[in-house]
Every structure is written in structure tokens, then in C-alpha cells.
mmCIF file of C-alpha atoms in Angstrom:
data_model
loop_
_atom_site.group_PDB
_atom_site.id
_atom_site.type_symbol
_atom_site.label_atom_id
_atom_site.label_comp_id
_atom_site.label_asym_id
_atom_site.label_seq_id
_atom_site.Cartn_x
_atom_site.Cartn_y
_atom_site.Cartn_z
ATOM 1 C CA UNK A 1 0.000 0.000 0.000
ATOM 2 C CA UNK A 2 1.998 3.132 -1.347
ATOM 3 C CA UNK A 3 1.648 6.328 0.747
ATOM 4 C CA UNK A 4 3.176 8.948 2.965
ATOM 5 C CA UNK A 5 3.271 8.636 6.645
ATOM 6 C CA UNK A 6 3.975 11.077 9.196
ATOM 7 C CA UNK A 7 4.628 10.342 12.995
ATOM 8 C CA UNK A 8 3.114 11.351 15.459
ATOM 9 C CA UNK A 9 -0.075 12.852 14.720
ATOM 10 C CA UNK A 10 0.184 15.180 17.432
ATOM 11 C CA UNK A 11 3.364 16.376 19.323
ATOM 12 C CA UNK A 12 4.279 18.196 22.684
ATOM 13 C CA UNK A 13 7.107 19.396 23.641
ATOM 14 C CA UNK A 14 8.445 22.075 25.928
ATOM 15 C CA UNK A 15 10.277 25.580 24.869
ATOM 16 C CA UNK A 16 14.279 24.741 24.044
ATOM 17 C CA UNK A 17 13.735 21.333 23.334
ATOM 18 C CA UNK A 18 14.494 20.276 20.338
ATOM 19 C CA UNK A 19 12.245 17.812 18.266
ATOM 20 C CA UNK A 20 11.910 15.575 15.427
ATOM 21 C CA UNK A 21 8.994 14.817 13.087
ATOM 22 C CA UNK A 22 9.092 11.980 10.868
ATOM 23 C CA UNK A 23 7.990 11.357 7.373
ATOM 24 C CA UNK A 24 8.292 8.024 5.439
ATOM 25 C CA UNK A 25 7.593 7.468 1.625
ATOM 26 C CA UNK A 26 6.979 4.487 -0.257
ATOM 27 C CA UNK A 27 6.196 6.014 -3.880
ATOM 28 C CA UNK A 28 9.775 5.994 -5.041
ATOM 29 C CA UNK A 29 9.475 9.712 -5.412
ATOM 30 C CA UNK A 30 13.056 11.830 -5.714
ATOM 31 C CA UNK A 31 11.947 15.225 -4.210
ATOM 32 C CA UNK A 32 10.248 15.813 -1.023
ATOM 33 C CA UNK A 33 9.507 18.945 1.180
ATOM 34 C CA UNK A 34 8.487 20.241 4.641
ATOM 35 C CA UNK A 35 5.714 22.776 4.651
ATOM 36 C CA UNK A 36 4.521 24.633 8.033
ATOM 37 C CA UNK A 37 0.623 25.832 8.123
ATOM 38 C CA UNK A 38 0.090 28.011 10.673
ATOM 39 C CA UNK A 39 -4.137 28.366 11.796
ATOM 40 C CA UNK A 40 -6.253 30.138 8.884
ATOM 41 C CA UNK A 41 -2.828 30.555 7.002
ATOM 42 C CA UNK A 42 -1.254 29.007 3.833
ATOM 43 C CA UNK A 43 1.544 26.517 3.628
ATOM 44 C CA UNK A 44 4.746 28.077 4.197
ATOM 45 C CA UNK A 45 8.145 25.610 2.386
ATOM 46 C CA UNK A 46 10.746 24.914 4.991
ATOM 47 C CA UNK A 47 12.965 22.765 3.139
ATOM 48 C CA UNK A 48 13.031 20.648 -0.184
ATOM 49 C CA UNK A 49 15.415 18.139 -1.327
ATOM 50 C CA UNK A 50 15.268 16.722 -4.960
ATOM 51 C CA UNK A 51 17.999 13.693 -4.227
ATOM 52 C CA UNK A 52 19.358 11.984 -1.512
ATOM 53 C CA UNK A 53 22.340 13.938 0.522
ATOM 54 C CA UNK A 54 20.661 17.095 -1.257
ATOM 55 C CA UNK A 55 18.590 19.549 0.545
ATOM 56 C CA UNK A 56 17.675 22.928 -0.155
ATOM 57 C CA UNK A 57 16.528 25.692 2.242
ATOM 58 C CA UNK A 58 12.860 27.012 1.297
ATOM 59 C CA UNK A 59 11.429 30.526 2.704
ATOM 60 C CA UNK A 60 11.214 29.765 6.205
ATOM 61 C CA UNK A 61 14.163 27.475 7.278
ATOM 62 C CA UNK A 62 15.716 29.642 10.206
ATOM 63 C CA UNK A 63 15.212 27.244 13.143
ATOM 64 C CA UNK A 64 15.112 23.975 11.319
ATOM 65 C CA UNK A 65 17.427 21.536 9.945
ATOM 66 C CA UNK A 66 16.493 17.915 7.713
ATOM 67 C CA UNK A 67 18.535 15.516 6.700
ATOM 68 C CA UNK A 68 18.158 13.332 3.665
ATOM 69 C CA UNK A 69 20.092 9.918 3.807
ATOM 70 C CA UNK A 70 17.726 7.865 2.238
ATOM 71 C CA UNK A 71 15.397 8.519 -0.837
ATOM 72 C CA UNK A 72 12.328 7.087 1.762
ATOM 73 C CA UNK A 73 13.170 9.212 4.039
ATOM 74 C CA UNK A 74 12.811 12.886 5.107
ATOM 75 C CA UNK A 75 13.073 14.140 9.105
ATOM 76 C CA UNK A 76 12.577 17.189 10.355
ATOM 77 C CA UNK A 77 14.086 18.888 13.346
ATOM 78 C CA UNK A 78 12.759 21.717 15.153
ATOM 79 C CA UNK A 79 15.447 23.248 17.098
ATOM 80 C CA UNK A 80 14.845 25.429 19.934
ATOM 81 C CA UNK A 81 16.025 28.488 17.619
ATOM 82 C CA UNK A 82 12.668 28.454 16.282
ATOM 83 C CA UNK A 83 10.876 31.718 18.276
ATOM 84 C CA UNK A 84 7.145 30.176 16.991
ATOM 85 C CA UNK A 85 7.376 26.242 16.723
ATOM 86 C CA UNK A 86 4.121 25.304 17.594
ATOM 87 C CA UNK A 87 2.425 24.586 13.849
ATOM 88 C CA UNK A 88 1.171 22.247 11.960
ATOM 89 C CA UNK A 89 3.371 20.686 9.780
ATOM 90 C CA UNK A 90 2.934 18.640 6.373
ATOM 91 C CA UNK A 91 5.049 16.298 4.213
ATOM 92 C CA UNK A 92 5.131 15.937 0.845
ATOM 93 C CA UNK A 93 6.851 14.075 -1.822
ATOM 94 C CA UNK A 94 6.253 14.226 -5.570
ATOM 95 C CA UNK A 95 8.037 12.509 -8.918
ATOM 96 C CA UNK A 96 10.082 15.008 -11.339
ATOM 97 C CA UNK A 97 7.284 17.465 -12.417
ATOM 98 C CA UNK A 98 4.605 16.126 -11.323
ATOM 99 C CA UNK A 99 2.346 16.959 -8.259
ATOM 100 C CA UNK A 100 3.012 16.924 -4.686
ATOM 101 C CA UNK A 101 1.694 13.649 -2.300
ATOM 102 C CA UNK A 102 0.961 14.987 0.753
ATOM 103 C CA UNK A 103 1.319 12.613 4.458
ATOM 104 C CA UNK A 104 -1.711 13.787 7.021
ATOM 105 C CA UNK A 105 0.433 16.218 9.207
ATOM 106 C CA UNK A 106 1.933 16.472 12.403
ATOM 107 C CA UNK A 107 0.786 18.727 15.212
ATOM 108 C CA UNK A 108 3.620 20.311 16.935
ATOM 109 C CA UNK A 109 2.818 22.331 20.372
ATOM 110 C CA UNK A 110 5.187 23.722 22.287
ATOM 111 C CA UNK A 111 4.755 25.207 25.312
ATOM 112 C CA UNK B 1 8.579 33.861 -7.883
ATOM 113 C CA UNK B 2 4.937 33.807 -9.094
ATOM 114 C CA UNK B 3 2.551 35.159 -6.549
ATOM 115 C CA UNK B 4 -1.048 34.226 -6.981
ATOM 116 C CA UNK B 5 -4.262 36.196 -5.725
ATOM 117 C CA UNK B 6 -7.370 34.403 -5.421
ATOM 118 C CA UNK B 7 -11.005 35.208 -3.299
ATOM 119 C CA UNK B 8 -10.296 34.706 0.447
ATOM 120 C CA UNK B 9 -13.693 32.991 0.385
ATOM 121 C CA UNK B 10 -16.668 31.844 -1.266
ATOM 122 C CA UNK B 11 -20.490 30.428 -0.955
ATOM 123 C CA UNK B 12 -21.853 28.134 -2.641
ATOM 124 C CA UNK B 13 -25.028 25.848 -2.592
ATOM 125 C CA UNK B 14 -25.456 22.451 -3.225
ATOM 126 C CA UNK B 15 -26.359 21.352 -6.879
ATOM 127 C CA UNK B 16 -24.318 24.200 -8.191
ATOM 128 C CA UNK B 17 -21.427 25.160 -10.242
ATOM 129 C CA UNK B 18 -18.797 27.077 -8.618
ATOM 130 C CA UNK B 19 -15.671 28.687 -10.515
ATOM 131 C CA UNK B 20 -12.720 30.207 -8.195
ATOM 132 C CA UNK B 21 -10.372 32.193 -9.963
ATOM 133 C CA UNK B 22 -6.549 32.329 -9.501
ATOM 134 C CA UNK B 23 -4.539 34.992 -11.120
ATOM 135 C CA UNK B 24 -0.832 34.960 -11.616
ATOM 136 C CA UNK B 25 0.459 37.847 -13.452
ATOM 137 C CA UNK B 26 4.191 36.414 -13.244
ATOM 138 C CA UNK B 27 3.489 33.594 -14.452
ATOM 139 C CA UNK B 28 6.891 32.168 -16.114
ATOM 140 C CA UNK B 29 6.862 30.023 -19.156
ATOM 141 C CA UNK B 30 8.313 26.874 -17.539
ATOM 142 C CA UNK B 31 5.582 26.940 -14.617
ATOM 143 C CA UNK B 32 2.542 24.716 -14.402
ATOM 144 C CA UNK B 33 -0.764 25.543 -12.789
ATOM 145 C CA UNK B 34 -1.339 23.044 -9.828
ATOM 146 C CA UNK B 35 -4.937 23.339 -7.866
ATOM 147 C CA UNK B 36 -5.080 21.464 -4.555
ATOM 148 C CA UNK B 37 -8.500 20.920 -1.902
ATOM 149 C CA UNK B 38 -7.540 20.643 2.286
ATOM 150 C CA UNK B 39 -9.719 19.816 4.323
ATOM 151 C CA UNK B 40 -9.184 20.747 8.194
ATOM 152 C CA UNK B 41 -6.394 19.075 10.159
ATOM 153 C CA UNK B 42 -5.022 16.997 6.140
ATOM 154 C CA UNK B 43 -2.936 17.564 3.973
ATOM 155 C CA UNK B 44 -3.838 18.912 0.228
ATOM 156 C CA UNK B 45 -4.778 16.946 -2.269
ATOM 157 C CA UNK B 46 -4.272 17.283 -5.605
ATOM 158 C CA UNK B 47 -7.197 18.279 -8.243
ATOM 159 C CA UNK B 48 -6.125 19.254 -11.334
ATOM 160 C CA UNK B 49 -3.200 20.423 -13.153
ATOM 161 C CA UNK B 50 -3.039 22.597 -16.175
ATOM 162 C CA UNK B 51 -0.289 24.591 -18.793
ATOM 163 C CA UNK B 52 -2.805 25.618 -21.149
ATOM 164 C CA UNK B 53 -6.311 26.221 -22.517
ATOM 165 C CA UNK B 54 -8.495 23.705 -21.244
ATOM 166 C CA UNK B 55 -8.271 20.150 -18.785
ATOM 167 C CA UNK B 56 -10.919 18.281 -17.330
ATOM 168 C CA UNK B 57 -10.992 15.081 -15.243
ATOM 169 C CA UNK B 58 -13.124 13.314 -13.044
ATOM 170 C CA UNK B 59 -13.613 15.598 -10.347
ATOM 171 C CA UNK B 60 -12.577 19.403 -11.815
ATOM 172 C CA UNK B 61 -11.873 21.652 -15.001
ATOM 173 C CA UNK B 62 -9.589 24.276 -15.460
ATOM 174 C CA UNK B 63 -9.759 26.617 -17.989
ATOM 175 C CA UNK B 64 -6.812 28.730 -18.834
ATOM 176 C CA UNK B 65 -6.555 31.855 -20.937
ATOM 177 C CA UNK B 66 -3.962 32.031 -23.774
ATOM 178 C CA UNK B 67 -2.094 34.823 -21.604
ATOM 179 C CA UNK B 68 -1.646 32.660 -19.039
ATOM 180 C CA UNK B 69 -2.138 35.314 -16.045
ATOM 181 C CA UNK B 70 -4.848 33.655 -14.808
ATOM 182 C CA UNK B 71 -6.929 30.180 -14.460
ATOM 183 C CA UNK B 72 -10.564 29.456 -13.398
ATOM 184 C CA UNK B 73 -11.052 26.026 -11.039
ATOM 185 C CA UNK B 74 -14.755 25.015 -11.982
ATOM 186 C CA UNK B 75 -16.455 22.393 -9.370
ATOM 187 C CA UNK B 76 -19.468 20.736 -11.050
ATOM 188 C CA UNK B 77 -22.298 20.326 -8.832
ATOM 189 C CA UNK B 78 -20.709 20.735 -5.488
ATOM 190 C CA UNK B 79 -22.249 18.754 -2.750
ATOM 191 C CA UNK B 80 -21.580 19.511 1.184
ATOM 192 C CA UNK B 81 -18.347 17.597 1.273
ATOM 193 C CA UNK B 82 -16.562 19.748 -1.342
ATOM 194 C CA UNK B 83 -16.725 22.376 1.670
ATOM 195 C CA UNK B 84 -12.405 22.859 1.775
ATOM 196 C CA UNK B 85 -9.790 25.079 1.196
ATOM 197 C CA UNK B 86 -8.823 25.190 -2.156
ATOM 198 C CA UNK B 87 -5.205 26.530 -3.128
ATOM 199 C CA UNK B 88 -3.740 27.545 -6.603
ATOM 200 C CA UNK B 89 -0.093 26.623 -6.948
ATOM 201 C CA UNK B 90 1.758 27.931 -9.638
ATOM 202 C CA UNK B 91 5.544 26.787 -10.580
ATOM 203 C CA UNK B 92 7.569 23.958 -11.270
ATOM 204 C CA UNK B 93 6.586 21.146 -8.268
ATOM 205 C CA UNK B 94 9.992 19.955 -8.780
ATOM 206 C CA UNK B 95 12.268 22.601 -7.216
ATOM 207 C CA UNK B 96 11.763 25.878 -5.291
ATOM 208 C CA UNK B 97 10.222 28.261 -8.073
ATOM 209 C CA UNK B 98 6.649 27.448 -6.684
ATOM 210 C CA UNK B 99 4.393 29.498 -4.630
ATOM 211 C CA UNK B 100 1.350 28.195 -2.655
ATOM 212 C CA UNK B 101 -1.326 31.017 -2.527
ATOM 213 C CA UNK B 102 -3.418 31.925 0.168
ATOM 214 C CA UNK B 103 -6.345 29.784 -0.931
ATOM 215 C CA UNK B 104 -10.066 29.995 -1.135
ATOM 216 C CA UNK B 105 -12.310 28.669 1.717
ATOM 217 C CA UNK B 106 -15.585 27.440 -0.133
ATOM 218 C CA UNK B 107 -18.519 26.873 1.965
ATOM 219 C CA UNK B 108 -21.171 24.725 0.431
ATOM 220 C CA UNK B 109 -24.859 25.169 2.104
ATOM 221 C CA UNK B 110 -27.474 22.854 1.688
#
């Protein structure tokens, strides 16, 4: 069954932690990114990566950091140099051209 | 980077047609015209994609003038569970040149 998954659903974590969100992709897709959606907002790109041991900063990338050692797979870490972490945040993978798969989120609070 | 603009929201009623426009005056010649629908607490999903004129498939059309500036996203007889977010994304999916814009909250009412 091909898909994206993202772990956990929902996330807490207290200020100057840091923390990582997961996101797994069977689809044999080359590029995936890291989008933050903040409440009654659009998504905002934090990072892309269109090969393995390639990543790219997007628009909003102060205060995060991914890695990108295997094609399935695509963390995210939230370090405590992020001022507003607590988001919801979405993972997506797509084939060259072609449109993005999105996994079902994780909710990040921080308090 | 193209920016879009499209209606911060919309009503609609069941049974009807509804058309949301995007426009994207920057459009560059290498970027595609990507519509996706979220609905609260998911991720998007994908509609419809478009370069040109006119493409239709099971659930959407989208109609695009030769300029390119703009496109039209027409729902065919929404029902209460098209009620979503609907965002026009404009750029090449594969890379950085995209932009998400601000999408379009549709309400349908019964």
C-alpha cells in the first residue's frame, strides 16, 4: 500500500527542546519537502530536497534543519532556535514534475 | 517567484457550479498551474493540473486563458463535502520556483 506517513499525529514538547517529526515514503518519489501551516494561514516551504544527501533551504528554514540519507526518508528537526514552533506541519513528496503527495500532518505544540 | 491572488472565500449551494479564480500575473513560461483541496487538520490533495487552454478530469476543469495570467477552477455540482480550502499553486513542483497562494475557503450550504 503506497503512501506517505507522518509520525506522530500530534506532538508536545516544551520551549528549548528540540524535536523531530518523521515522514516516510513508499512512492519511489526523488523530491520531497516540509511545509509549516500556521491556523487560517497558507503553507509556508521549509525545506526541499530533490535527491538523496541534497537539501535545499525554502522561505522559512531559520530554526530547522532535515537531513536526507535515504530517498524514503525525510526528518525534520525543530530546534529550539525556532521563536514560533508550535504549527502544523505537512510532508510531501512528488516525482520530477509532477504533483506533490501529501502525508496527514503532524501537530507540533510547544509550550 | 509567481505570486497568486485568489477570493479569500466563497459560498456556494449544493447542486451548483462554482468557478474560483486564480490569477498569476508572473506567471513564467516553464511553470505549471497546480490546484489542490484541504480539508481541516489533512494535507492537500491534488485536483487538477493545467499549462494551457483547457483540462478536465473526473472531479474538476480548469480553464486557462492564452495569456496565461490567470486560471478558473470550476467544481461541477458541489455537494456539502466539497466544503475545503482550495489553493492555486503555480511553478515547477519539482524545485523551489513554486508558490502556494493563500487559498479559497468554499462553503457549500445545503
Amino acid at each position: 500500500d503506497g503512501g506517505i506517513t507522518q509520525s506522530p499525529k500530534y506532538l508536545f514538547r516544551k520551549e528549548g527542546q528540540n524535536v523531530t517529526l518523521s515522514c516516510e515514503q513508499n512512492l519511489n518519489h526523488d523530491a520531497m519537502y516540509w511545509y509549516r501551516q500556521d491556523p487560517g494561514q497558507g503553507l509556508r516551504l521549509i525545506y526541499y530536497s530533490q535527491i538523496v544527501n541534497d537539501f535545499q533551504k525554502g522561505d522559512i528554514a531559520e530554526g530547522y534543519s532535515v537531513s536526507r540519507e535515504k530517498k524514503e526518508s525525510f526528518p525534520l528537526t525543530v530546534t529550539s532556535a525556532q521563536k514560533n514552533p508550535t504549527a502544523f506541519y505537512l510532508c510531501a513528496s512528488s516525482p520530477h514534475n509532477d504533483e506533490q503527495y501529501f502525508g496527514p500532518g503532524t501537530r507540533l505544540t510547544v509550550t | 517567484l509567481a505570486k497568486t491572488t485568489q477570493p479569500i472565500s466563497m459560498d456556494s449551494y449544493e447542486g451548483q457550479e462554482v468557478n474560483i479564480t486564480c490569477s498569476h500575473n508572473n506567471i513564467a513560461t516553464n511553470d505549471y498551474i497546480t490546484w489542490y483541496q484541504q480539508f481541516p487538520s489533512q494535507g492537500p490533495r491534488f485536483i487538477i493540473q493545467g499549462y494551457k487552454t483547457k483540462v478536465t478530469n473526473e472531479v474538476a476543469s480548469l480553464f486557462i486563458p492564452a495569456d496565461r495570467k490567470s486560471s478558473t477552477l470550476s467544481l461541477p455540482r458541489v455537494s456539502l463535502s466539497d466544503t475545503a480550502v482550495y489553493y492555486c499553486l503555480v511553478g515547477e513542483t519539482y524545485g523551489q520556483n513554486f508558490v502556494f497562494g493563500p487559498g479559497t475557503r468554499l462553503s457549500v450550504l445545503p
